XYZ file of C-alpha atoms in Angstrom:
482
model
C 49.551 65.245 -60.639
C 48.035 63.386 -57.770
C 46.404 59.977 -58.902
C 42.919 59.118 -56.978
C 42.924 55.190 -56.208
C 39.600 53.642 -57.865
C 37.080 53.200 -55.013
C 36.554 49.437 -54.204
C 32.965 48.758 -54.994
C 31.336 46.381 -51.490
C 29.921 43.246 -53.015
C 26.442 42.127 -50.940
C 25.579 38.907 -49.730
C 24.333 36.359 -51.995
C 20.883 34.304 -51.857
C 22.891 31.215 -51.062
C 24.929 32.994 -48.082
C 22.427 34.566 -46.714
C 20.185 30.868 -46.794
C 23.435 29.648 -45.183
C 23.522 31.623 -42.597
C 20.030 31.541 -41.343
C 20.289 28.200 -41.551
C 23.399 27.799 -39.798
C 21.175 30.523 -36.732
C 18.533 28.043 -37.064
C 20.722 25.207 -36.134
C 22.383 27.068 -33.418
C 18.822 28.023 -31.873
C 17.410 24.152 -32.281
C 20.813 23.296 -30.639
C 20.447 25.871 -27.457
C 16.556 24.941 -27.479
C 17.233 21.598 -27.255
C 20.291 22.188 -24.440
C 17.758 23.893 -22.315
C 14.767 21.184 -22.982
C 17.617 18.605 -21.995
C 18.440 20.705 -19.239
C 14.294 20.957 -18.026
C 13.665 17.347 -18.699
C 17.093 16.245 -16.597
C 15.186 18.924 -13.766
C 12.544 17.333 -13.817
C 13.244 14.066 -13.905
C 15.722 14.478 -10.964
C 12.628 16.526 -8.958
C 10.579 13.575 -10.274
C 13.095 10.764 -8.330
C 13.398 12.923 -5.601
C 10.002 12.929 -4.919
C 9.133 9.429 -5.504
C 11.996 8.834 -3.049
C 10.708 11.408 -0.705
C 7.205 9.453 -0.878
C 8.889 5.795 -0.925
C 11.065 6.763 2.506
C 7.843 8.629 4.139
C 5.768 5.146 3.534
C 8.786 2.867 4.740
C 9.196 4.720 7.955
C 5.655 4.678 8.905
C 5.752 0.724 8.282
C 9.159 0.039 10.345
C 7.787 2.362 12.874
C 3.871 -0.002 12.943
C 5.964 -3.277 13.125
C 8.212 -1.961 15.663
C 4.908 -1.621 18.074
C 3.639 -5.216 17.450
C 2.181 -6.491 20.672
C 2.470 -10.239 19.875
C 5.075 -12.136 19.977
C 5.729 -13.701 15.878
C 4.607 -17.393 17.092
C 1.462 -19.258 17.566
C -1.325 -20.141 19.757
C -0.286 -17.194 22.199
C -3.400 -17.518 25.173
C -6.422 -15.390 24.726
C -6.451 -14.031 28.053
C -3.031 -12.978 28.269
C -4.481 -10.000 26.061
C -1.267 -9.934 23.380
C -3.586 -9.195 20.027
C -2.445 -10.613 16.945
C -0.405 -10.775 13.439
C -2.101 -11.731 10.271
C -0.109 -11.903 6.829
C -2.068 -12.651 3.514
C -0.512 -14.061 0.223
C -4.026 -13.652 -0.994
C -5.554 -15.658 -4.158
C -7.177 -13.734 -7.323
C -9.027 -17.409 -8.559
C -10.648 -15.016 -11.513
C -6.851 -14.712 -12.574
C -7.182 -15.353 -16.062
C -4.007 -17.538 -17.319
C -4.011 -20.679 -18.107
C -2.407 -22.563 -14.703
C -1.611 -19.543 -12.560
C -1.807 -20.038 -8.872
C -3.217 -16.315 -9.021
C -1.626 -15.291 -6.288
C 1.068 -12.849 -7.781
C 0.919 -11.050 -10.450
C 4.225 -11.164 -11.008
C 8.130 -12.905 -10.703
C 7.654 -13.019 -6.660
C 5.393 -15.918 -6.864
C 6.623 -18.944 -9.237
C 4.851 -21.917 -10.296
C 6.082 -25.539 -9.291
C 5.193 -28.126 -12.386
C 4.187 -31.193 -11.020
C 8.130 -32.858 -11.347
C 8.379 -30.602 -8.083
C 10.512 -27.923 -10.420
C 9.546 -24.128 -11.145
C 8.601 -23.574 -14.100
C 8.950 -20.155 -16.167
C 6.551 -17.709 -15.152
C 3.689 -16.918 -17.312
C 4.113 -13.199 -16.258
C 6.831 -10.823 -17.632
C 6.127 -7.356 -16.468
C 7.296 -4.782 -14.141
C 4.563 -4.817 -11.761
C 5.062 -7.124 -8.660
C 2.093 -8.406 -6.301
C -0.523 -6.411 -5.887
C -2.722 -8.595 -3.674
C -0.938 -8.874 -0.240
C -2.254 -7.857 2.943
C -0.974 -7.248 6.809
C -2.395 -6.975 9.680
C -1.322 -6.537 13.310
C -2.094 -5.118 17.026
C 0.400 -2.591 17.770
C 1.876 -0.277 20.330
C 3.059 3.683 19.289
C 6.593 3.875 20.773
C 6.531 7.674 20.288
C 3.176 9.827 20.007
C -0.154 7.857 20.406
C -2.400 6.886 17.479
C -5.146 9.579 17.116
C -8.499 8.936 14.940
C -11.976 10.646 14.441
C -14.562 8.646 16.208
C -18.479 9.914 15.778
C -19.815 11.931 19.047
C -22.804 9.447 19.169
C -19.918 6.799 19.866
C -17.982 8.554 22.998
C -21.020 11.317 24.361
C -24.346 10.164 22.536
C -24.573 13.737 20.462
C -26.496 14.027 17.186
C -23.758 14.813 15.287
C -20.504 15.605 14.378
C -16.653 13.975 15.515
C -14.432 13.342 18.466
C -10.511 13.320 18.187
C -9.603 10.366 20.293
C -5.767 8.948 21.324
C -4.830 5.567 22.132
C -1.621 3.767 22.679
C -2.506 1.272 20.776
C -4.200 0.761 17.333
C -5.422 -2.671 14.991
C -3.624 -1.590 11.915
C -3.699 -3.437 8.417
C -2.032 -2.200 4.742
C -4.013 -3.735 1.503
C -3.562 -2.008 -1.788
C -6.414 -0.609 -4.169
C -6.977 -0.179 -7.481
C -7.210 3.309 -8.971
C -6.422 3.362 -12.574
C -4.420 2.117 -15.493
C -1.799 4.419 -17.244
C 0.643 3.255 -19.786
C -0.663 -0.061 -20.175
C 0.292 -0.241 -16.591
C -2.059 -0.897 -13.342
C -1.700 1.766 -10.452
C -3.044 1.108 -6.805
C -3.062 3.219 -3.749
C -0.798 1.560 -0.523
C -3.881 2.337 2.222
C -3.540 1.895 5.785
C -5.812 2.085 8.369
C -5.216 2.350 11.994
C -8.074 2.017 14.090
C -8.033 2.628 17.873
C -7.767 -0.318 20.692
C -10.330 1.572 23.422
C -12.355 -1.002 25.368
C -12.714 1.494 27.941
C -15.584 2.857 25.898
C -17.606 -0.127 26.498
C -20.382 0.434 29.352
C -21.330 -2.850 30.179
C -19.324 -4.932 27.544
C -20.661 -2.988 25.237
C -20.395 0.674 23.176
C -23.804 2.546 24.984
C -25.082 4.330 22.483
C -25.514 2.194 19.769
C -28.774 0.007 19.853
C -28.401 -3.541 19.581
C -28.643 -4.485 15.481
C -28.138 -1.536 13.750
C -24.808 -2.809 12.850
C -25.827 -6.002 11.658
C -26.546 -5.185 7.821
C -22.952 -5.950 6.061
C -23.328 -1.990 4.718
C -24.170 -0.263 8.234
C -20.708 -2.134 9.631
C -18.917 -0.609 6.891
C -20.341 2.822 7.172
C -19.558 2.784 10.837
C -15.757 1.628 9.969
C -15.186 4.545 7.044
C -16.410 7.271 9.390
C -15.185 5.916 12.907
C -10.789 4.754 13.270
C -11.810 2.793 16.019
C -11.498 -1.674 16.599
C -14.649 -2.930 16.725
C -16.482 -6.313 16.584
C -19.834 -7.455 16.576
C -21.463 -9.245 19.846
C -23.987 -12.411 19.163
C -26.982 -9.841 20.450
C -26.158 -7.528 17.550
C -24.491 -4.878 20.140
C -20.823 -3.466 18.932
C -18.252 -3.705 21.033
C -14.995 -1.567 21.526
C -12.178 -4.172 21.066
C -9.603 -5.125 23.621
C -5.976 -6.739 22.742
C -7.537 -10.017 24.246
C -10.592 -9.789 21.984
C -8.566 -9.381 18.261
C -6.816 -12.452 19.361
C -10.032 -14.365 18.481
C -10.496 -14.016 14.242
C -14.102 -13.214 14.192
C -13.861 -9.726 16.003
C -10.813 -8.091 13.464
C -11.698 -6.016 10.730
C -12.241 -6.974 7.408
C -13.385 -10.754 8.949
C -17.167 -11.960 8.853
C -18.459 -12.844 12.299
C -21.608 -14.503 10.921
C -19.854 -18.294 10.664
C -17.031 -19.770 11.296
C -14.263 -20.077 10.254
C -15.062 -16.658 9.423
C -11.091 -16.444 7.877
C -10.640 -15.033 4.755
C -9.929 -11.248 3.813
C -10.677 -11.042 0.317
C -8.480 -10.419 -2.602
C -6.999 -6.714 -2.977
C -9.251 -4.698 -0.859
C -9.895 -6.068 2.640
C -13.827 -5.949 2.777
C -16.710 -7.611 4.805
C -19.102 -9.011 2.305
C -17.627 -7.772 -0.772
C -17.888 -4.258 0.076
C -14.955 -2.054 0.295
C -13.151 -0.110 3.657
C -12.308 2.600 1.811
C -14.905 4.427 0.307
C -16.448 6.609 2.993
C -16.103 10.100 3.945
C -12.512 10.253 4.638
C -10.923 7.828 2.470
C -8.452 10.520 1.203
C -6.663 9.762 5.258
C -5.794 6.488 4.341
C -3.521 6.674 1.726
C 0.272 6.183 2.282
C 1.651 6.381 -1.236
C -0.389 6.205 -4.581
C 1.392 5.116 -7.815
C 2.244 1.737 -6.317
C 2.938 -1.397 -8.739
C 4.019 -3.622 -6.360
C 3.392 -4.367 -2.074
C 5.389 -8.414 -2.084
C 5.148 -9.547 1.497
C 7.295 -12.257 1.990
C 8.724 -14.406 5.394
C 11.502 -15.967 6.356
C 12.099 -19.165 5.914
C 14.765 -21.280 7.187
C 14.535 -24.609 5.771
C 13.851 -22.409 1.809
C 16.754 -23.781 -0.096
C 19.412 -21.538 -2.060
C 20.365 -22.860 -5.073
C 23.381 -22.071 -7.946
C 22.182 -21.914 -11.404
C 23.225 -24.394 -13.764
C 25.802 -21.695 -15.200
C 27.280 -21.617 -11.544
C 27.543 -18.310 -11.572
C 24.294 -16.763 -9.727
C 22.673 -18.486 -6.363
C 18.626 -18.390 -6.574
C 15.764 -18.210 -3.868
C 12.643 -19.802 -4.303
C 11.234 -16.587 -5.545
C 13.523 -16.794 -8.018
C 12.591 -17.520 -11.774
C 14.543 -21.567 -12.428
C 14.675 -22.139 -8.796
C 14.408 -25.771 -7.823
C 14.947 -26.857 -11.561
C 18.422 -27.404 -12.976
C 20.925 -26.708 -10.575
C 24.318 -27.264 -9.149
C 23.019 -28.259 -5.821
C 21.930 -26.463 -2.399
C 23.939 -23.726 -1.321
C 22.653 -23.336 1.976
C 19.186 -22.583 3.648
C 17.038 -20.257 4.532
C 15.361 -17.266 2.730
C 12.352 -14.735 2.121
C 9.590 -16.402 0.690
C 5.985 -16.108 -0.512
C 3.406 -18.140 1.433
C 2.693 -21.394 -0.263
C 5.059 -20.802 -2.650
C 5.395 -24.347 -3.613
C 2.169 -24.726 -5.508
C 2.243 -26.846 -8.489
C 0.178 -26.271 -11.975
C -2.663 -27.911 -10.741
C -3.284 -26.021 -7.682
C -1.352 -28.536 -5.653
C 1.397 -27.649 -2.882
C 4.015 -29.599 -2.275
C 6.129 -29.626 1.684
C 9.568 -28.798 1.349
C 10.175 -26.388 3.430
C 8.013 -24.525 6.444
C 5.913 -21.816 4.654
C 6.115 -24.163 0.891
C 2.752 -25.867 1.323
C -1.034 -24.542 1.643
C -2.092 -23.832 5.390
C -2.858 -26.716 7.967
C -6.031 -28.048 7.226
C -7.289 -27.696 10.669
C -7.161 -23.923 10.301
C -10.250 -24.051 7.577
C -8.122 -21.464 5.666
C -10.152 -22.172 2.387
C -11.659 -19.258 0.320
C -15.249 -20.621 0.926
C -16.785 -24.339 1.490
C -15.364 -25.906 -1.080
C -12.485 -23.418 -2.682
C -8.903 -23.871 -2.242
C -6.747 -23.065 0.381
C -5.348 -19.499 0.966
C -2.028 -19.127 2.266
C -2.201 -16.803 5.224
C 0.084 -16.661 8.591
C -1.354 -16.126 11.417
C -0.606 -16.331 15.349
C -3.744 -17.241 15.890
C -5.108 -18.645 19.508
C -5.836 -21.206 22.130
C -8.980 -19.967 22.374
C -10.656 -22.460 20.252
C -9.414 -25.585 22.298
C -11.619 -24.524 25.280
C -14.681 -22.594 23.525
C -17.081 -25.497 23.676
C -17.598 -25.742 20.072
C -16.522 -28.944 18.024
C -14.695 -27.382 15.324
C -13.787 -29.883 13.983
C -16.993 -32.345 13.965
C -15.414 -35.599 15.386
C -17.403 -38.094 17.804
C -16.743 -41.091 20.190
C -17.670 -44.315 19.543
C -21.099 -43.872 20.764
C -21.645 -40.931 18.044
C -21.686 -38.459 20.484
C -19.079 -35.236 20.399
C -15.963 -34.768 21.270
C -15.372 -31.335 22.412
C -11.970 -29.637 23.282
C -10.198 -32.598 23.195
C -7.181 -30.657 23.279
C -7.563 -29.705 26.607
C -9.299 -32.245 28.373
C -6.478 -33.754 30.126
C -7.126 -37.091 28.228
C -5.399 -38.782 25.385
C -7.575 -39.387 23.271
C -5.604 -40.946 20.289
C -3.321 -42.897 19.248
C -1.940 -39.653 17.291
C 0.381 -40.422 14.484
C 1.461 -37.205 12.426
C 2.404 -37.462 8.644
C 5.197 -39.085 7.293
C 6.231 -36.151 5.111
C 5.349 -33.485 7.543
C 7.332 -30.315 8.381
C 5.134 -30.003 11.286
C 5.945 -32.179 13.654
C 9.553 -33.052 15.023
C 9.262 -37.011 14.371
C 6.661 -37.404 11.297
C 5.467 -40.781 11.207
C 5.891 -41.529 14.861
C 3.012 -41.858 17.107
C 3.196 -39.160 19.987
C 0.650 -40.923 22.414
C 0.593 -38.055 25.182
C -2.039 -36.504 26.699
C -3.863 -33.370 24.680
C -1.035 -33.609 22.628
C -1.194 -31.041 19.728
C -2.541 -33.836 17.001
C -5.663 -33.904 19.424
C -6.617 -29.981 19.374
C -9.424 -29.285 16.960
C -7.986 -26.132 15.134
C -4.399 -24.924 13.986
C -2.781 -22.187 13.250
C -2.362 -21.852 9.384
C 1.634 -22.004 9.882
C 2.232 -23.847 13.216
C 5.525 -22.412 13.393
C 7.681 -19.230 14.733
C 8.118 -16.543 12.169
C 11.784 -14.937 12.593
C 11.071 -12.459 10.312
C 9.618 -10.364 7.425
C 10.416 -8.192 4.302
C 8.167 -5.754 2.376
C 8.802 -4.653 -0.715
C 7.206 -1.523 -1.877
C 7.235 -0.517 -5.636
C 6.308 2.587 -7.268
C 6.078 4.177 -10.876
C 6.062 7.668 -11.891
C 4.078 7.924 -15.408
C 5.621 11.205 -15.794
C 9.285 10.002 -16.853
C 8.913 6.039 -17.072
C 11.110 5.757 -13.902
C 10.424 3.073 -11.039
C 11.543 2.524 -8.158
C 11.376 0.466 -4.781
C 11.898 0.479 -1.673
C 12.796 -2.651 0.685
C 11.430 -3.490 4.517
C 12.683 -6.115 6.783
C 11.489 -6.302 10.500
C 13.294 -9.145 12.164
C 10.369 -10.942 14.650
C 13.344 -13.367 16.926
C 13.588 -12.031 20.655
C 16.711 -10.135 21.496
């Protein structure tokens, strides 16, 4: 008799596997979701850095390709007639900075203060923004296509209305950063750059023809004519405008941003370069201006070659006088010569001390002072022998009979016994009285920086909100003749 094997009752799954196993599936999932968010989030970070990178090289190409152009040679007191333009390079001043003994003219680690020993001391500013105040400009010369701008018909062909595309080879062109908003706890500006045509060709008569004499004079119709018109212009004594030459923009009064109305007429203000307080870039086609938005930092800084390098009293780093310590504790001068803020040598007090070229606050014969009675703004410019033959007494001095002594600088008299600073940079033999005819102690202006600039680095810095990444990007143009 055959013998049937019991049948093997299946057992199900318990409560406690079955919990087990969804939980282990829930893990699984969480672990593939959060593979693929890694996976998104690396994406787009990397597309993020790309195009920040993208932007940063786009923005650094168009400034090596402006500097390039520069029509002037990097020294001073070039001759007005030989029609060269200009450079212009502001470390400008925020004096509503609010910390207690900042120079307020960084924002940041580029700019460090000198206590009054003569030694940096630690910088009251610890971010990762850099200076945001800095401002160039320059005449300059497209080596490639020619600059193009929208100029109003009324300018070129007297019409009613409506705009003109215009070309020139060459273009006044200055970069200032502004303001847009704060994200993060952390200030963003827009790099801007305008490039306005050189085109004295329009003038009919030394003059543009259609526009009547004072109708530019009000502060806001000058800026309303600059926001809608990318074309150099200046304003003459009878209230006419006038299309700029090269020769003309070597003279301060007739670049843009500067106020004609008195002299020295010198200072572009803080941030935004403005005439009167009133901003370049808020007309009808501001949105053309903009180079690369996001920016934290735009540190202009010149060479130097007298700006000492320095070990660190570990021995173990070398230190610039941007750098934080620099000029303090040390293990003595490693050599010389370095990119440098403007009047970086400023004490606590608001002081400036000489030790090197570009340490100490502008010569005072260039009346670089932010107004009558503010302090001096560190600014390089090439400036002009213009002013030693304009007729003017700049600055104020008379003869022994009280009467004026005009252009003494080029009067082809000696008319001191000249005897320059002891602790001057400025002069080859300080102390030492030169005793030559219109020798340069007699001229009645200087340039800011009486000396040759060899050369200059930008630094660009951006952030990108999105993933907390920043990055920079680093411009040297080298100004010494090949």
């Amino acid at each position: 008799m055959a013998h049937r094997r019991p049948r093997r009752q299946s057992r199900g799954f318990t409560l406690v596997e079955l919990m087990s196993a969804a939980t282990i599936g829930i893990i699984i999932l969480l672990g593939i979701v959060e593979a693929f968010r890694s996976i998104a989030g690396a994406v787009s970070d990397g597309r993020s850095n790309v195009e920040l990178s993208t932007s940063l090289r786009l923005a650094s190409t168009r400034l090596r390709a402006d500097l390039e152009g520069i029509t002037v040679p990097a020294r001073p007191l070039p001759d007005a007639g030989a029609a060269m333009g200009y450079i212009e390079l502001h470390e400008d001043v925020d004096f509503n900075n609010p910390l207690p003994y900042s120079p307020g003219i960084d924002t940041d680690k580029s700019f460090q203060i000198i206590n009054n020993a003569g030694n940096i001391a630690p910088n009251l500013n610890d971010s990762i923004t850099g200076d945001l105040d800095d401002c160039i400009m320059f005449t300059t010369r497209s080596l490639s296509e020619p600059f193009g701008g929208r100029v109003e018909n009324r300018v070129v062909n007297n019409a009613n209305s409506g705009y003109t595309r215009l070309e020139s080879a060459h273009a006044e062109v200055i970069y200032w950063l502004q303001y847009e908003n704060t994200v993060k706890g952390i200030p963003l500006y827009t790099l801007r750059r305008r490039a306005l045509l050189i085109r004295p060709d329009l003038n009919v008569n030394g003059a543009l023809p259609n526009i009547p004499a004072g109708q530019i004079a009000l502060p806001a119709n000058y800026l309303t004519f600059l926001n809608e018109n990318d074309l150099s212009v200046s304003v003459l004594p009878n209230g006419r405008l006038r299309a700029n030459s090269l020769a003309d923009l070597s003279i301060r009064r007739n670049r843009v941003a500067h106020d004609w109305t008195t002299w020295p007429n010198h200072i572009v203000r803080t941030n935004i370069p403005n005439y009167f307080g009133i901003a370049m870039s808020n007309g009808y086609f501001a949105g053309e201006d903009i180079v690369i938005d996001n920016v934290i930092g735009f540190d202009m800084r010149v060479y130097d070659p007298r700006a000492s390098i320095q070990v660190d009293p570990t021995g173990a780093h070398t230190q610039i006088p941007t750098d934080p310590g620099h000029g303090g504790g040390n293990n003595g001068t490693l050599g010389l010569g370095a990119f440098v803020d403007l009047g970086y040598a400023m004490n606590a007090a608001g002081a400036y001390n000489t030790v090197s070229f570009f340490s100490s606050a502008p010569h005072p014969k260039s009346f670089m002072f932010n107004g009558p009675n503010g302090p001096a703004v560190p600014v390089y410019d090439t400036w002009t022998n213009y002013y030693e033959r304009d007729g003017i007494n700049q600055d104020g001095d008379v003869d022994g009979n009280n009467n004026p002594v005009i252009d003494e600088g080029t009067d082809g008299i000696d008319n001191a016994n000249d005897v320059p600073p002891a602790n001057s940079v400025t002069y080859p033999n300080p102390g030492v009285a030169i005793n030559a005819v219109d020798d340069v102690l007699e001229r009645e202006t200087s340039a800011p920086y009486p000396f040759a600039l060899r050369g200059m680095q930008l630094v660009i810095r951006c952030f990108d909100a999105s993933n907390n990444q920043t990055r920079q990007v680093t411009v040297t143009h080298d100004f010494t003749p090949e």
